[in-house]
Coordinates of C-alpha atoms in Angstrom, one line a residue:
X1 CA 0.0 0.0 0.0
X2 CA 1.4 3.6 -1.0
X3 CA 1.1 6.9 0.4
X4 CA -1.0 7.5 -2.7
X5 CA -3.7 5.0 -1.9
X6 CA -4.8 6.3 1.4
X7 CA -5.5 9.6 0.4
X8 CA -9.3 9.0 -0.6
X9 CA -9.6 7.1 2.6
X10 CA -7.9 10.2 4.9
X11 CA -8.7 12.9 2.6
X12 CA -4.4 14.0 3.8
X13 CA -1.8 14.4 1.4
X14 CA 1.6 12.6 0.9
X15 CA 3.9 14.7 3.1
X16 CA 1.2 14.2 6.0
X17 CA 0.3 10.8 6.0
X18 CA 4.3 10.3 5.8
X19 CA 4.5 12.5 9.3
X20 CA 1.8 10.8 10.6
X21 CA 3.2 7.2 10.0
X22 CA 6.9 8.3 11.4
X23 CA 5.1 10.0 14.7
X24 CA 3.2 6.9 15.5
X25 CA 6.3 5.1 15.0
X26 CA 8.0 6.9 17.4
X27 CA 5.4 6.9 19.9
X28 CA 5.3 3.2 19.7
X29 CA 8.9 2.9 20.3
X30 CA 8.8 5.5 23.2
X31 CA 5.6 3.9 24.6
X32 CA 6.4 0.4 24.3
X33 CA 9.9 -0.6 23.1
X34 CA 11.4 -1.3 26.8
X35 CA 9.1 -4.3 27.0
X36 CA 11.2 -6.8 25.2
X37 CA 14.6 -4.6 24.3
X38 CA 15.3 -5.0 28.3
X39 CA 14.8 -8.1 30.9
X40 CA 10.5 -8.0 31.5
X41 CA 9.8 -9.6 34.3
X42 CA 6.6 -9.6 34.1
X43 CA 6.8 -12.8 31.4
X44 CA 10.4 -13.7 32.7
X45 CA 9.6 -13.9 36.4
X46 CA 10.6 -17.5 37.6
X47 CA 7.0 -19.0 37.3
X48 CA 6.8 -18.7 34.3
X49 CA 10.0 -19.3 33.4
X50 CA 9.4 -22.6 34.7
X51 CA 6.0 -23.2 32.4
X52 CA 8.0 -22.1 29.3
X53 CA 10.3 -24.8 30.3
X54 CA 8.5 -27.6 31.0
X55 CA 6.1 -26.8 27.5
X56 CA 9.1 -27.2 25.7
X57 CA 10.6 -30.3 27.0
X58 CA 6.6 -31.9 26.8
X59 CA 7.2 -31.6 22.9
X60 CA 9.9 -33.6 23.3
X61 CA 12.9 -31.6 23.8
X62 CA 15.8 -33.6 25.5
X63 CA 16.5 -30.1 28.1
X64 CA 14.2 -29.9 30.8
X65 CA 15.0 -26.1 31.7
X66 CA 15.2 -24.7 28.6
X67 CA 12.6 -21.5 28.3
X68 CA 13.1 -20.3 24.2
X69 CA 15.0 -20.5 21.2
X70 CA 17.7 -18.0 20.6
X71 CA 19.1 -16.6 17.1
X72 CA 19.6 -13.9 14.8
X73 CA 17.5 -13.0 11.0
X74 CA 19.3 -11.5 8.3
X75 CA 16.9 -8.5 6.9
X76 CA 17.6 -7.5 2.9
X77 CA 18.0 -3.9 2.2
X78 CA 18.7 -1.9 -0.5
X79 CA 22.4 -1.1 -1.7
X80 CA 23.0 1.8 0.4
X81 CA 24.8 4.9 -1.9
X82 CA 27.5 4.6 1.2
X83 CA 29.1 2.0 3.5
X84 CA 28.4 -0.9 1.4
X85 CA 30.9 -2.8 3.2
X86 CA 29.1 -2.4 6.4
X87 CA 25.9 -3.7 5.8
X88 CA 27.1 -6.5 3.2
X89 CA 26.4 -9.9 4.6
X90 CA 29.1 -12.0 2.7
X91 CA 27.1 -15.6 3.8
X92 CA 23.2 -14.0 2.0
X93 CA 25.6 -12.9 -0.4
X94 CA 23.1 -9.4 0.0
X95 CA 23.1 -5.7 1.7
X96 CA 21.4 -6.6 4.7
X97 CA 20.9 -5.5 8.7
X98 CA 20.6 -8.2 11.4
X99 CA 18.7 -8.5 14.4
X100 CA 19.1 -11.3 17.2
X101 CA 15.7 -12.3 19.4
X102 CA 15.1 -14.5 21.5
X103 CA 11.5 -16.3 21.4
X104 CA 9.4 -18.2 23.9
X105 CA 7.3 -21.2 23.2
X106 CA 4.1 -19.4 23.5
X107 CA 5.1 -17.6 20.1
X108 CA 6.4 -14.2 21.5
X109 CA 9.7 -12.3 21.2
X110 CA 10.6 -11.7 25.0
X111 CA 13.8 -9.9 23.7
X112 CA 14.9 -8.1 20.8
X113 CA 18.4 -6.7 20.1
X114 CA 20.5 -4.9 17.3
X115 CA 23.8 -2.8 18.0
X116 CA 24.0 0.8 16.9
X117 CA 27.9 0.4 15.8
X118 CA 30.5 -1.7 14.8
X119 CA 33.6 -1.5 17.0
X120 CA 36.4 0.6 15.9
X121 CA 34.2 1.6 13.2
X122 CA 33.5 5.2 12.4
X123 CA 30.3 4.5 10.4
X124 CA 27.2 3.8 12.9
X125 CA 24.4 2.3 11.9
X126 CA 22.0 4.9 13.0
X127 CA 23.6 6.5 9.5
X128 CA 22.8 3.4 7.5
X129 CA 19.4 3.6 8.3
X130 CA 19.2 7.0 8.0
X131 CA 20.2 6.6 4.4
X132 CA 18.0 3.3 3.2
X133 CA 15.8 2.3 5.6
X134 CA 12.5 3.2 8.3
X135 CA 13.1 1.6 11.4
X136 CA 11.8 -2.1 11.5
X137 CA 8.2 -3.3 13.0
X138 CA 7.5 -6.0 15.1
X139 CA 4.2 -7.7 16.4
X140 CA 4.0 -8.6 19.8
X141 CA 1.4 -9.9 22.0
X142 CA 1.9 -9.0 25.6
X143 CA 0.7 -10.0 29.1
X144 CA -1.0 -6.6 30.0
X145 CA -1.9 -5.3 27.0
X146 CA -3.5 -6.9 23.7
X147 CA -1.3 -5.7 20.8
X148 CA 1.5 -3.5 20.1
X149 CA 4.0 -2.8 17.2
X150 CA 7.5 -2.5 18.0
X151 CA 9.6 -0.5 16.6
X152 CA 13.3 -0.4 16.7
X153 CA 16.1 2.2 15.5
X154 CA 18.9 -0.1 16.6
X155 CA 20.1 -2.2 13.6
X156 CA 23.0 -4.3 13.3
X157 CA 25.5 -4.4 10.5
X158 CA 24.5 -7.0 7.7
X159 CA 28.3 -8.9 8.6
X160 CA 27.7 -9.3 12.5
X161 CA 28.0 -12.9 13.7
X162 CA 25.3 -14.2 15.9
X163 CA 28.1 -14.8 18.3
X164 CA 29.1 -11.2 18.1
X165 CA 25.4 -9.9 18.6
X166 CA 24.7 -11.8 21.3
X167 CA 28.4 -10.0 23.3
X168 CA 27.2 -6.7 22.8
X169 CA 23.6 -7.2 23.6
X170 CA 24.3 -7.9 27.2
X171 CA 21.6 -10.6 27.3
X172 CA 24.1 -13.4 28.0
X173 CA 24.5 -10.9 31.4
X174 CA 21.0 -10.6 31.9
X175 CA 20.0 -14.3 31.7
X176 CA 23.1 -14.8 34.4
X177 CA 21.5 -12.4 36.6
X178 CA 17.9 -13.8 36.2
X179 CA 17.2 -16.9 34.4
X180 CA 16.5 -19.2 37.5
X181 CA 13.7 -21.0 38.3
X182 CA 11.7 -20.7 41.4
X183 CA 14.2 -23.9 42.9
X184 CA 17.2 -21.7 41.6
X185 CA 17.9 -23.8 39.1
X186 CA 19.8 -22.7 35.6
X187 CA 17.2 -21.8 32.9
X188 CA 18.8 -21.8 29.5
X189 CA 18.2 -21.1 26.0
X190 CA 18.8 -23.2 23.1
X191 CA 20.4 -21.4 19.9
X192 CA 22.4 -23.1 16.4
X193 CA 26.1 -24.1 16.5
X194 CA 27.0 -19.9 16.0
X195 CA 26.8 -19.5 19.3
X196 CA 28.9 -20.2 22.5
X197 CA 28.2 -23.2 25.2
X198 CA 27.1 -21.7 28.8
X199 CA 25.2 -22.2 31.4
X200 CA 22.6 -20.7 30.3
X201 CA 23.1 -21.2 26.3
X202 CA 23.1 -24.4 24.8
X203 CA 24.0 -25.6 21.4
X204 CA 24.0 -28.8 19.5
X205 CA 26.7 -31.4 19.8
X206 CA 29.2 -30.2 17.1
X207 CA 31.7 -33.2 17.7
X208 CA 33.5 -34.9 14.5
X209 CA 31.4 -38.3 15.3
X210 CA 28.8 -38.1 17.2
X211 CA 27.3 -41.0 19.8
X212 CA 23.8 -42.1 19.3
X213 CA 22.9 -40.2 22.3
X214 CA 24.2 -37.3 20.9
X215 CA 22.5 -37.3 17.7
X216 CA 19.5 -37.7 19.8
X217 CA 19.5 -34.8 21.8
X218 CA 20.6 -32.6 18.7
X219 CA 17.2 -34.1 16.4
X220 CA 15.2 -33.6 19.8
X221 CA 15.9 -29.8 20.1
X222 CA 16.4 -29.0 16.3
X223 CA 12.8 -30.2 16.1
X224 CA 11.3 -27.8 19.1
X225 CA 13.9 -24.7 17.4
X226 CA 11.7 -24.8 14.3
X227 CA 9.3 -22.6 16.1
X228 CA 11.4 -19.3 16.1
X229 CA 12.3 -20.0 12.1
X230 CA 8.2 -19.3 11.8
X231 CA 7.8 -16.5 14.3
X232 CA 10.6 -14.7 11.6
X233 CA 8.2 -15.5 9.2
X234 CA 5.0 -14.8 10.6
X235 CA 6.6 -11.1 11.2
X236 CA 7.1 -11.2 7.5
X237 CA 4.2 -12.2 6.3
X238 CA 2.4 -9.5 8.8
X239 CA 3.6 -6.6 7.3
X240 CA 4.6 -7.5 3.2
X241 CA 5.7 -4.0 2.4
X242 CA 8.5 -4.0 5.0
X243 CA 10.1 -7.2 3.9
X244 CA 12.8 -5.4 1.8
X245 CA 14.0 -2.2 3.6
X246 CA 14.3 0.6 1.0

């Protein structure tokens, strides 16, 4: 849908409906972007921690304290007229930016993170997507409220390794400091080979042969991990014109 095609409907011209749209945007962000860009307790409080874990190990995953799926979505852009390096993902082999979530089994995000800069790097992102790109929408069903779009400003480069998103976000930290269940027992998530073994991460066997036991626990989680594949998708499908940021 254009600009163009609401103005029977609104009776507003171009230049208006386009302030319109970014001031909602913004007060979405201001209003409601600290419910999953921080720790929210009130859907990561230890209870419920707890339920997230036990629903995902009664599908049949082999971890019986992990509470969501962790990993990181390569977005398409348009080549930017400056710092194509930056945003060039060399594995897509396209001009992309990256976010990293990390999704419960009930279907939403409970965090959502992308770095404003590359290290040592004079050339912020804030600038790339100043120069091709709106900030990016999310839907997200919430516990005390019915629905919300998300919108976030913070974008990471297109080349960031999962690895190197999930350093700088500061979740790692966050789930040290609060992913315990009401016992005190490590909660964990579960994320693809990218990322780092911890306490409170854990990824598939990547040995050279693996034991039957091994390959058992890796089919067992790949198979509950689907779920934040579609939740990427579902986002997608949701809004059709921002698939490719231009």
């Amino acid at each position: 849908c254009r600009y163009s095609d609401l103005i029977p409907r609104f009776g507003r011209l171009i230049p208006e409906l386009s302030m319109i749209y970014n001031i909602v945007l913004d007060h979405t962000y201001n209003t409601h972007g600290h419910r999953i860009s921080q720790w929210n307790n009130s859907i990561l409080d230890p209870v419920s921690l707890e339920r997230y874990a036990e629903a995902i190990h009664d599908k049949g995953a082999a971890l019986d304290n992990c509470i969501g799926f962790i990993d990181g979505t390569v977005r398409p852009i348009c080549r930017p007229g400056e710092l194509q390096r930056v945003v060039y993902n060399g594995h897509k082999r396209v001009h992309a930016l990256k976010l990293q979530s990390f999704t419960l089994p009930n279907g939403m995000i409970a965090n959502m993170y992308g770095p404003v800069g590359k290290s040592g790097s004079e050339y912020t992102s804030n600038k790339i997507v100043a120069k091709c790109s709106k900030p990016f929408m999310f839907v997200i069903l919430g516990s005390d409220y019915e629905f919300a779009v998300l919108v976030f400003n913070f974008i990471a480069e297109g080349r960031k390794h999962d690895a190197g998103m999930l350093a700088d976000s500061g979740l790692l930290n966050d789930l040290q400091r609060f992913a315990f269940s009401s016992t005190g027992q490590p909660m964990c998530l579960y994320g693809d080979p990218a990322y780092p073994l911890r306490i409170h991460l854990q990824v598939p066997f990547r040995n050279a042969v693996l034991t039957p036991a091994m390959q058992a626990f890796n089919s067992s989680m790949s198979a509950v991990r689907e779920s934040v594949e579609w939740l990427f998708g579902d986002i997608v499908n949701y809004f059709k014109d921002r698939k490719s940021v231009v």
